[in-house]
Short mmCIF file of N, CA and C in Angstrom, two decimals:
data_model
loop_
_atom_site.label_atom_id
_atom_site.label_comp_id
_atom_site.label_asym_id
_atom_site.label_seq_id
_atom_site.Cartn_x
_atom_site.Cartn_y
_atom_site.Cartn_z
N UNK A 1 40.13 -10.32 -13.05
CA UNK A 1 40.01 -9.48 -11.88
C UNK A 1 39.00 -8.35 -12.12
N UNK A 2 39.09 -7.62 -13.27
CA UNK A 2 38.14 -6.46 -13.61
C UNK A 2 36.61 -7.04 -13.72
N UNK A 3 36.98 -8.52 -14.39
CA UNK A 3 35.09 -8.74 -14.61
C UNK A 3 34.58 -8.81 -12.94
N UNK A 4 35.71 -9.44 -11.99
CA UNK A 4 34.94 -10.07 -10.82
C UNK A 4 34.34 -8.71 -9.99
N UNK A 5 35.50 -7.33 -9.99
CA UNK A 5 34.93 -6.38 -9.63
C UNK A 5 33.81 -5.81 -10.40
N UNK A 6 33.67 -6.15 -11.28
CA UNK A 6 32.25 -5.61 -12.63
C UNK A 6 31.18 -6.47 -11.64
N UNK A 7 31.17 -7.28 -11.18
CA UNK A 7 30.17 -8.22 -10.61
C UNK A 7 29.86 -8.00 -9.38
N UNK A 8 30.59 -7.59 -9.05
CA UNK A 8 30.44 -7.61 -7.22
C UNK A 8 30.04 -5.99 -7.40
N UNK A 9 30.49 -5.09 -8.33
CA UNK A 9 29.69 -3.86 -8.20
C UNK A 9 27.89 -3.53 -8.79
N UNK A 10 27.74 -4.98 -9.71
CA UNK A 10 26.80 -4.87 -10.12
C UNK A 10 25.60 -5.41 -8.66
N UNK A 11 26.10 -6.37 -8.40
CA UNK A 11 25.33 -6.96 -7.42
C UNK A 11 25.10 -6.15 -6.30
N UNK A 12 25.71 -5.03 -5.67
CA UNK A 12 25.74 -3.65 -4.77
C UNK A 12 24.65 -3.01 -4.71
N UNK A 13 24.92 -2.90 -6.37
CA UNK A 13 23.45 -1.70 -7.19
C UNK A 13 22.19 -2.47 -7.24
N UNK A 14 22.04 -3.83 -7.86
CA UNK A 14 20.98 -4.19 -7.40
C UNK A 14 20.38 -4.09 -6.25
N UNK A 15 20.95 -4.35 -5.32
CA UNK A 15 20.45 -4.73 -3.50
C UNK A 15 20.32 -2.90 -3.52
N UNK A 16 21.35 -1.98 -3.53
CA UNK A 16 20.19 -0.95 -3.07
C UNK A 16 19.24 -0.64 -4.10
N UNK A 17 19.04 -1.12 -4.99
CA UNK A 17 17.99 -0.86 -6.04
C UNK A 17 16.44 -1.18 -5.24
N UNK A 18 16.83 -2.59 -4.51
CA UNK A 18 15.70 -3.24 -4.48
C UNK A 18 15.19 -2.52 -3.13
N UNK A 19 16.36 -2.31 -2.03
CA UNK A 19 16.05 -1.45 -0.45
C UNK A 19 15.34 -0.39 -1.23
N UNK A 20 15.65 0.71 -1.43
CA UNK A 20 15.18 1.81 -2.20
C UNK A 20 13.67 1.71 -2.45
N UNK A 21 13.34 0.74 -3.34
CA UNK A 21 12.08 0.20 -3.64
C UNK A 21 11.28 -0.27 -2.98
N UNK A 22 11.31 -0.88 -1.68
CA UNK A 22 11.27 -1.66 -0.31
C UNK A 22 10.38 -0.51 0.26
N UNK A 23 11.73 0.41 0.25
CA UNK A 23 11.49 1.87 1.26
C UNK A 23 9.87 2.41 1.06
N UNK A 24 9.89 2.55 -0.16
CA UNK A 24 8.98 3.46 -1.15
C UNK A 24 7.86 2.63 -1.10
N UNK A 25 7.84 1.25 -0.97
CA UNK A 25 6.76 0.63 -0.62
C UNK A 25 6.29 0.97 0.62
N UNK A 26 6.83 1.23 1.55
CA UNK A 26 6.59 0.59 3.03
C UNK A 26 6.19 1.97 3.25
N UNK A 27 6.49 3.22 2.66
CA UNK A 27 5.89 4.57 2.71
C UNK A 27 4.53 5.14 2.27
N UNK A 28 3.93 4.30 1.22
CA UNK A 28 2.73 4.01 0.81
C UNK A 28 2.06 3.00 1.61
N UNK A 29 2.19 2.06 2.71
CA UNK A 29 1.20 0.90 3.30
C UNK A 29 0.01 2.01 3.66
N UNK A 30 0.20 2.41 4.81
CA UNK A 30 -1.01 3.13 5.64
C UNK A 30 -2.33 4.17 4.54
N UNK A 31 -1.04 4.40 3.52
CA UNK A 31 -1.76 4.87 2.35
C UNK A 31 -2.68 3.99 1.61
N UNK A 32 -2.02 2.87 1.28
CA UNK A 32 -2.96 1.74 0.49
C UNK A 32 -4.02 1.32 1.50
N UNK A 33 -3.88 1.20 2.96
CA UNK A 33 -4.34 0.00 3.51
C UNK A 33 -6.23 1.19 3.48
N UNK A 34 -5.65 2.54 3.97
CA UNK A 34 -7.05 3.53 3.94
C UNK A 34 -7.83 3.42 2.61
N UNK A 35 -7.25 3.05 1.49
CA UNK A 35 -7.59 3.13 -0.13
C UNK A 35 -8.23 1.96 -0.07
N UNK A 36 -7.51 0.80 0.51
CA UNK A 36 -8.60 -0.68 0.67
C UNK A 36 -9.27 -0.60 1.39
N UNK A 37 -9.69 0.09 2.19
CA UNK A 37 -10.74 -0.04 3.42
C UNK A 37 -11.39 1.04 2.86
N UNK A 38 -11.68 2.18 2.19
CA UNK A 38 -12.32 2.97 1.59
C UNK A 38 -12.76 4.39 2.69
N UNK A 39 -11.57 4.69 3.80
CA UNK A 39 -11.41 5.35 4.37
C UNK A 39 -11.02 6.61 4.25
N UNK A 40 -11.68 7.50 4.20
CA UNK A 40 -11.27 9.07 3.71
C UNK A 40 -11.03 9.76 4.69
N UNK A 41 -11.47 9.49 6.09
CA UNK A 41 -10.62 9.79 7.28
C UNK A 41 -9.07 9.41 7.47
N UNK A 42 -9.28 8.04 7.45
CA UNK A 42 -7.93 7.87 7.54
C UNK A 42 -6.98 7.99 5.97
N UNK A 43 -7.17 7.97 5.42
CA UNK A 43 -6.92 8.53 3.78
C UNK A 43 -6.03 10.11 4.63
N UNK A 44 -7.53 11.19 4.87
CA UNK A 44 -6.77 12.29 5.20
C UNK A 44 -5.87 12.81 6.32
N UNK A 45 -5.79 11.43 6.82
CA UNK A 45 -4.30 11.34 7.85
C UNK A 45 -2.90 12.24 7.18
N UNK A 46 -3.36 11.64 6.04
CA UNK A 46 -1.82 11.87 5.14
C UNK A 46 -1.92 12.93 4.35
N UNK A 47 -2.92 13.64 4.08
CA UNK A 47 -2.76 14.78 3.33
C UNK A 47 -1.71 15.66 3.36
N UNK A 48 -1.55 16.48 2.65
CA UNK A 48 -0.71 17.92 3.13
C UNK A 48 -1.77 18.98 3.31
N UNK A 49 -1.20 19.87 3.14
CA UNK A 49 -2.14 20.82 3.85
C UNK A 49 -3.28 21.82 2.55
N UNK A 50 -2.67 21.08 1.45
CA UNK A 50 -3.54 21.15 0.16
C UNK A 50 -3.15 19.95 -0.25
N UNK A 51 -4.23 19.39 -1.39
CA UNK A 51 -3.81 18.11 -1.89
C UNK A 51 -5.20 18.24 -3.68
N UNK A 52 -4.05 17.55 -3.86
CA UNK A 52 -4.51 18.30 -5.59
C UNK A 52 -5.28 16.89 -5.92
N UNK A 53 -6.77 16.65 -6.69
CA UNK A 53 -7.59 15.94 -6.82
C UNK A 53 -8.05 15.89 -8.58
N UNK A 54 -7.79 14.88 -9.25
CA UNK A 54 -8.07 14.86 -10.35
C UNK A 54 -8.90 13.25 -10.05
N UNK A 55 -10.16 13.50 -11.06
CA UNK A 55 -10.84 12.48 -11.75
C UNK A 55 -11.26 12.52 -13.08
N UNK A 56 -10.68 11.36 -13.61
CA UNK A 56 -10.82 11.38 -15.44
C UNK A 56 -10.36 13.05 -15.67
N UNK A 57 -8.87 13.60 -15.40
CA UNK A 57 -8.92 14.76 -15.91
C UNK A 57 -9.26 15.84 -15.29
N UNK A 58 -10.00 16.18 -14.50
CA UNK A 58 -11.00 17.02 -14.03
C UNK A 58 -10.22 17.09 -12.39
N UNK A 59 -9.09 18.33 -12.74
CA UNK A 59 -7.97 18.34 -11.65
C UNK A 59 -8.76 19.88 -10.69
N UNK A 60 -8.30 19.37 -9.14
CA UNK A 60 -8.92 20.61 -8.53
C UNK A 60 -8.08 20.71 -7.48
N UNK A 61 -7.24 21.84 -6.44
CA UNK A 61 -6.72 21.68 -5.49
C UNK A 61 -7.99 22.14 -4.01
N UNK A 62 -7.63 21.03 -3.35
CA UNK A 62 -8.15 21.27 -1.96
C UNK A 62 -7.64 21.43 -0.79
N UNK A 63 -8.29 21.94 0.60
CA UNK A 63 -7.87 22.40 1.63
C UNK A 63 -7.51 20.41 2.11
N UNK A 64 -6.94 20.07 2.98
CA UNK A 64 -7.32 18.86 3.56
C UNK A 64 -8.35 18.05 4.01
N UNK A 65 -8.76 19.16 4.61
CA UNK A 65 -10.29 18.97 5.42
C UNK A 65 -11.53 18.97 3.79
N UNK A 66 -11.57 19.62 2.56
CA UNK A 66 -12.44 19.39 1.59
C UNK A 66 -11.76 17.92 1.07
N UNK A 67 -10.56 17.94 0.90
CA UNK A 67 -10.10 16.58 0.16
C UNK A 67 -10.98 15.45 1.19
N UNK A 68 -10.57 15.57 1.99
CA UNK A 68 -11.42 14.60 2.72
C UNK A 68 -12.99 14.46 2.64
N UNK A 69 -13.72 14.99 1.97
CA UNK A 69 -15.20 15.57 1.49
C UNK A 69 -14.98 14.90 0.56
N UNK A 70 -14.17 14.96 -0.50
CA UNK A 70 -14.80 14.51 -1.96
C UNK A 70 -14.02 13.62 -1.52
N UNK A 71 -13.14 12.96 -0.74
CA UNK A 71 -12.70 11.37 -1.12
C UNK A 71 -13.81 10.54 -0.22
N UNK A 72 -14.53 11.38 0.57
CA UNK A 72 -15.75 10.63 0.78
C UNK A 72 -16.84 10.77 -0.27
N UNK A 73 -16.95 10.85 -0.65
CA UNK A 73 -17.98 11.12 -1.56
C UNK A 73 -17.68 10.28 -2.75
N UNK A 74 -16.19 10.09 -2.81
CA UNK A 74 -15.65 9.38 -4.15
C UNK A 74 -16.05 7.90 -3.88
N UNK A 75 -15.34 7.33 -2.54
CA UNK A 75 -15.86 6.53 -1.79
C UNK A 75 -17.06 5.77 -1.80
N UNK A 76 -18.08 6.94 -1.35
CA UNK A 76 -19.42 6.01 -1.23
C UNK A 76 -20.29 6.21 -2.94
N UNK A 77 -19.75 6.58 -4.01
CA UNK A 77 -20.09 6.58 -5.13
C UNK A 77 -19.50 5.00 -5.60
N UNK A 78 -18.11 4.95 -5.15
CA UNK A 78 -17.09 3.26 -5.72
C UNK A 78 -16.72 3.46 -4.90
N UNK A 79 -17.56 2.34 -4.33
CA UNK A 79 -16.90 1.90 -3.40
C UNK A 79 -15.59 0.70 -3.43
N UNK A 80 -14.78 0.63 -2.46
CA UNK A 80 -13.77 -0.33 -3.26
C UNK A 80 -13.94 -1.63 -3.25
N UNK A 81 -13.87 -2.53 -4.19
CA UNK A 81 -14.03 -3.95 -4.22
C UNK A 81 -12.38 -4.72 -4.22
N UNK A 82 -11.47 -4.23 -4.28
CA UNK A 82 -10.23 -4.23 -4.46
C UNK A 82 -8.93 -3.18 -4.86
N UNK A 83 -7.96 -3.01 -4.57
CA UNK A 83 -7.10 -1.91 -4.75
C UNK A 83 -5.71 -2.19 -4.20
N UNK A 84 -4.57 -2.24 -5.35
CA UNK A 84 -3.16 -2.51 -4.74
C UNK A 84 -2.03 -1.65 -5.74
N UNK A 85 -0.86 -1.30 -4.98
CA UNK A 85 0.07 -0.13 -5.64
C UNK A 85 0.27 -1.66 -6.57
N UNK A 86 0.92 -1.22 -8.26
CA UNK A 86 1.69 -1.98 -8.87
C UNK A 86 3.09 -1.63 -9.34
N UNK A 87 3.17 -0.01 -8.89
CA UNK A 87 4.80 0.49 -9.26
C UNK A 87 5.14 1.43 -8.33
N UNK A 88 6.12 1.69 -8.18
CA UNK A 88 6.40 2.75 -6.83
C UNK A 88 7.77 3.39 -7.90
N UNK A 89 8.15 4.51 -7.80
CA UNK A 89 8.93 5.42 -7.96
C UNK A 89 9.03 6.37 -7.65
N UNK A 90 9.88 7.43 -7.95
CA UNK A 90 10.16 8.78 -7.44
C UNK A 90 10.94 9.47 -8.72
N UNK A 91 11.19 10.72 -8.46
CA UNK A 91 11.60 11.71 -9.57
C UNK A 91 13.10 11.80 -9.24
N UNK A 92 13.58 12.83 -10.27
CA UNK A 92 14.60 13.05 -9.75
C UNK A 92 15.01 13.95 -8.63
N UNK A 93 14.15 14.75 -8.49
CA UNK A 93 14.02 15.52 -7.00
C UNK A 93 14.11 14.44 -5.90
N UNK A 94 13.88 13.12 -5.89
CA UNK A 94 13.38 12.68 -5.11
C UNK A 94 11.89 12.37 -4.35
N UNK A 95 11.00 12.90 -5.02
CA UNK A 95 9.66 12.73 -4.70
C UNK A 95 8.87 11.23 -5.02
N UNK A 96 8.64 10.59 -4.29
CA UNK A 96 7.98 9.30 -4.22
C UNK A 96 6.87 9.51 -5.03
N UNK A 97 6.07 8.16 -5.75
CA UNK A 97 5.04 8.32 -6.12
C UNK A 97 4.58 6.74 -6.19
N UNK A 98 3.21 6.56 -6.74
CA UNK A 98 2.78 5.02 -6.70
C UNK A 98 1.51 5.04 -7.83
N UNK A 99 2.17 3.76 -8.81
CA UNK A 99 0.85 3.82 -9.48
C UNK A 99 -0.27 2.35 -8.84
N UNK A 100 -1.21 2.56 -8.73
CA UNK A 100 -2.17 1.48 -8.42
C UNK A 100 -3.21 1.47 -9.16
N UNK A 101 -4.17 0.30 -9.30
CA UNK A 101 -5.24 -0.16 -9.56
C UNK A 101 -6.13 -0.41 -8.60
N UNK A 102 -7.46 0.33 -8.87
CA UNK A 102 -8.52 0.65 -7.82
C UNK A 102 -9.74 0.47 -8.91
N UNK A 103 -10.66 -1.07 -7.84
CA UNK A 103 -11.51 -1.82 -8.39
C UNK A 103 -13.09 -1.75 -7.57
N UNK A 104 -13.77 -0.89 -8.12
CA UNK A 104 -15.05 -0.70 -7.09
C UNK A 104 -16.11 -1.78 -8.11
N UNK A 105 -17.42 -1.54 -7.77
CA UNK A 105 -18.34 -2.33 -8.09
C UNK A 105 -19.15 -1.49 -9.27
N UNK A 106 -18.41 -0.26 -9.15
CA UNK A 106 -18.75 0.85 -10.75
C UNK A 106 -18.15 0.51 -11.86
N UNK A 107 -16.81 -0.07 -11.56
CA UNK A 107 -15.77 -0.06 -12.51
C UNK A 107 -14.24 0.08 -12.06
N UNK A 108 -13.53 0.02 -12.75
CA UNK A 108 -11.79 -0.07 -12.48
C UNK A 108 -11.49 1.84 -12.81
N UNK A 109 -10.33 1.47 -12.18
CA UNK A 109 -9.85 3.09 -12.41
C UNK A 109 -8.18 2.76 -12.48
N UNK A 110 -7.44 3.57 -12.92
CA UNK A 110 -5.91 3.74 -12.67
C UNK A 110 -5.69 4.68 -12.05
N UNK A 111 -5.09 4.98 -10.75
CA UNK A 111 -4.46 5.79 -9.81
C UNK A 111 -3.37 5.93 -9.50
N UNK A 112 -3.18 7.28 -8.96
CA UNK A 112 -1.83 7.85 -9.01
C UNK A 112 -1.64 8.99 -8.32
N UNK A 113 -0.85 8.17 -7.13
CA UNK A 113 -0.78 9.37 -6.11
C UNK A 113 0.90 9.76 -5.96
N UNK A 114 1.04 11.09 -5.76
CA UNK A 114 2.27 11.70 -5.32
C UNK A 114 2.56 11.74 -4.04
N UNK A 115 3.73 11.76 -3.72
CA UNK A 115 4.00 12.31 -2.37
C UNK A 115 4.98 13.32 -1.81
N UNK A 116 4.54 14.64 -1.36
CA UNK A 116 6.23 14.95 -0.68
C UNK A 116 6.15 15.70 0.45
N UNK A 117 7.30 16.04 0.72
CA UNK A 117 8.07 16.15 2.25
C UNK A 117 7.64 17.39 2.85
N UNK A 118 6.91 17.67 3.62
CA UNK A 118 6.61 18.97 4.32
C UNK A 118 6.93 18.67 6.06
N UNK A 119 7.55 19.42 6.54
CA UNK A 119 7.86 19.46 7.76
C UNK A 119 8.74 17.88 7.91
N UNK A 120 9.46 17.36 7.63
CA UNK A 120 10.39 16.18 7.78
C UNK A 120 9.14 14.86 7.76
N UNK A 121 7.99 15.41 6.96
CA UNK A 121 6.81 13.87 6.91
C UNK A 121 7.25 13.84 5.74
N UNK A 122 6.22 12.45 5.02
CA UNK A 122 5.75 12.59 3.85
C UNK A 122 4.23 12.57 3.91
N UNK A 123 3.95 13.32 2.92
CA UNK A 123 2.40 13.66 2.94
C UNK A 123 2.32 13.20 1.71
N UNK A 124 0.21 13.04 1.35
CA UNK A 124 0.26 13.21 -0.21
C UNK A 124 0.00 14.47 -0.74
N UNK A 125 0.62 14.53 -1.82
CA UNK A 125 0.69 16.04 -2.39
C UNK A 125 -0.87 15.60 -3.61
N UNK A 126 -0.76 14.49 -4.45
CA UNK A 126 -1.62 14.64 -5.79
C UNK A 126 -1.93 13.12 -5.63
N UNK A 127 -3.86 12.66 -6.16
CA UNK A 127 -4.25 11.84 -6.05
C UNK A 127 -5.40 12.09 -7.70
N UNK A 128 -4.55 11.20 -8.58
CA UNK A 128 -5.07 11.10 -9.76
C UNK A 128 -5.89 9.78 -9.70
N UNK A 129 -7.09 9.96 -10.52
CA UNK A 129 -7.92 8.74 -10.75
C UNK A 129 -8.34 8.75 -12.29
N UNK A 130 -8.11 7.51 -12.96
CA UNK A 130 -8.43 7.07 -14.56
C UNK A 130 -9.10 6.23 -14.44
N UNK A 131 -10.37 6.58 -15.03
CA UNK A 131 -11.30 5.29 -15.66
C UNK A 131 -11.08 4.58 -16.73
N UNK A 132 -10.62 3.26 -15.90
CA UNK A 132 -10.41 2.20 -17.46
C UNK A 132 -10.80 1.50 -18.48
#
């Protein structure tokens, strides 16, 4: 009797393990889909109202309207040849995040964007880029 409840509670936790994860995906699409299309307009749909910008290291916070400047600029430097999230998580606060791989015709990078909650949205808060 104890193992069958051990089982049926394990199987619970999986399924919201996986919704959870689902969620966190489906909160990043419009995010990825601007990152594949190499859109810094629509990219800065989602900003917050600062949004913190690192490349190789080289971290800077911007207004929305500049983030949107240098992610154009990042843009038409690599442009994208490919780009997809490969992990989605969050903290223990609760703050979402996504790591992806972003493939221009310069070279590969590892990315890593944050996200959190201002006014009942989610915005992005931090958009890290690693050259691989």
């Amino acid at each position: 009797m104890k193992r069958n409840i051990f089982q049926v509670i394990t199987v619970v936790w999986f399924l919201l393990l996986s919704v959870t994860v689902l969620a966190q995906g489906e909160a990043f699409a419009p995010v990825r889909n601007a990152i594949r299309s190499g859109s810094s307009r629509e990219l800065s749909q989602y900003f917050g109202s600062t949004v913190e910008l690192s490349f190789d290291g080289d971290k800077q916070s911007y207004s929305s309207t500049q983030a949107e400047f240098v992610m154009k600029d990042f843009f038409a430097k690599n442009s994208p040849a490919g780009f997809d999230f490969v992990h989605y998580g969050g903290s223990n606060e609760g703050t979402p995040y996504a790591v992806g791989k972003y493939v221009s015709k310069t070279g590969a990078y590892r990315m890593f964007v944050k996200m959190k909650s201002a006014q009942g949205n989610l915005v992005i808060d931090t958009i890290d880029f690693t050259k691989e």
